[in-house]
Amino acid sequence: MNNQIPEVTLHDGLELPVIGLGTYALNGNEGAAAIQRAIEENGYRLIDSAYNYENEGTVGEAVKRSAVPREKLRITSKLPGRYQTYEKAIKTVQESLYRASLDYYDLYLIHWPNPKQDHYVEAWQALIDAKKQGLIRSIGVCNFLPDHLKRLEKETGEKPSINQIELHPYFNQGPQRKWHEENSIKTESWSPLGHGNDILQQVTIQQIAERHQKSAAQVVLRWHYQLGAISIPKSANPDRQRENISIFDFSLDDAEMNSISSMTKPDGRINDQDPAVYEEY
Ligand SMILES: NC(=O)c1ccc[n+]([C@@H]2O[C@H](COP(=O)([O-])OP(=O)(O)OC[C@H]3O[C@@H](n4cnc5c(N)ncnc54)[C@H](OP(=O)(O)O)[C@@H]3O)[C@@H](O)[C@H]2O)c1
């Protein structure tokens, strides 16, 4: 797909680059221009979006404007919590496609498990059926805990290819990542740079960055890559987009990896969104 960015193969055979572009708050004409630049000038091939970001149209427009062929791209969207019953989920996948003017999504994820609502298994069945109909190439989830993941496979016979979870140095998700690895589910990191909090200013990160003559963001994204996670940093800025994807000419040693990982804290989530109780519609 792209010579410079390593790829991983999901358990269903779909290949994805290990870094993609987050698009939260990239909307309208400015958003489309930023995403188009990311694709055409800065080498991004994996684009994350969601029904709830109200930017599937923006992403679709960037895909249409871009000179890179559609089949070289990996476009993601997500099913919102309010549409998790089977019929609504099927219609929402169709609506997501209409919004983006796409024939298919490469990856479609359930956005949150919303366990109190308890519709995520029928939503999953809808994604399985939408995949059979050719509307989606690979299906996954976000923010699912091991108990939720186990239930999907037990009740439908199919497990997600990916679980997109909150992951950054303040919340390194060790046990969850290990569980994914043991069950052939790929980890994808959301808010990989901490969503603009103070992670990039931390001395631990700054010192490692100085040693390697890299930026703090590059060090953090390299840490994600060496953990084995796909990351989707969001940037509207072309220089930072380029910076974020340029992390394949250096490596962190074990001590550096461990010192970043040890910044994790039990309450390190950015907005205290624990999927066991937090619900999003
Ligand atoms: N599944 C879920 O529940 C879920 C939840 C949250 C997010 N997500 C996805 O994950 C994506 C990424 O997460 P995020 O947007 O929350 O946060 P993020 O990617 O961790 O951080 C984005 C912030 O960092 C800045 N930034 C980017 N590159 C930088 C660099 N090299 N140096 C300094 N600052 C830099 C950006 O500003 P500029 O744009 O000005 O560069 C922006 O303010 C989202 O866009 C979305 O697609 C998914």
mmCIF file of C-alpha atoms in Angstrom, residues 169 172 203-214 219-220 222-224 226-227 250-263:
data_model
loop_
_atom_site.group_PDB
_atom_site.id
_atom_site.type_symbol
_atom_site.label_atom_id
_atom_site.label_comp_id
_atom_site.label_asym_id
_atom_site.label_seq_id
_atom_site.Cartn_x
_atom_site.Cartn_y
_atom_site.Cartn_z
ATOM 1 C CA PRO A 169 1.527 7.061 28.268
ATOM 2 C CA ASN A 172 -0.993 2.201 28.839
ATOM 3 C CA VAL A 203 10.507 15.513 31.196
ATOM 4 C CA THR A 204 10.716 11.739 30.616
ATOM 5 C CA ILE A 205 9.446 12.173 27.051
ATOM 6 C CA GLN A 206 11.407 15.374 26.410
ATOM 7 C CA GLN A 207 14.716 13.777 27.453
ATOM 8 C CA ILE A 208 14.182 10.751 25.193
ATOM 9 C CA ALA A 209 13.210 13.071 22.339
ATOM 10 C CA GLU A 210 16.384 15.102 22.802
ATOM 11 C CA ARG A 211 18.536 11.964 22.848
ATOM 12 C CA HIS A 212 17.109 10.830 19.507
ATOM 13 C CA GLN A 213 16.803 14.311 17.975
ATOM 14 C CA LYS A 214 13.077 13.700 17.505
ATOM 15 C CA VAL A 219 8.730 9.495 20.624
ATOM 16 C CA VAL A 220 5.212 8.795 21.900
ATOM 17 C CA ARG A 222 7.148 5.309 18.231
ATOM 18 C CA TRP A 223 6.280 3.912 21.701
ATOM 19 C CA HIS A 224 2.793 2.956 20.385
ATOM 20 C CA GLN A 226 6.813 -0.731 19.474
ATOM 21 C CA LEU A 227 3.959 -1.755 21.794
ATOM 22 C CA PHE A 250 14.823 5.334 14.964
ATOM 23 C CA SER A 251 13.937 2.986 17.789
ATOM 24 C CA LEU A 252 13.487 3.127 21.530
ATOM 25 C CA ASP A 253 15.474 0.719 23.691
ATOM 26 C CA ASP A 254 13.886 -1.352 26.470
ATOM 27 C CA ALA A 255 14.756 1.182 29.175
ATOM 28 C CA GLU A 256 13.152 4.004 27.183
ATOM 29 C CA MET A 257 10.052 1.915 26.455
ATOM 30 C CA ASN A 258 9.757 1.041 30.147
ATOM 31 C CA SER A 259 10.191 4.598 31.346
ATOM 32 C CA ILE A 260 7.372 5.787 29.069
ATOM 33 C CA SER A 261 5.154 2.851 30.043
ATOM 34 C CA SER A 262 5.748 3.569 33.725
ATOM 35 C CA MET A 263 4.063 6.989 33.373
#
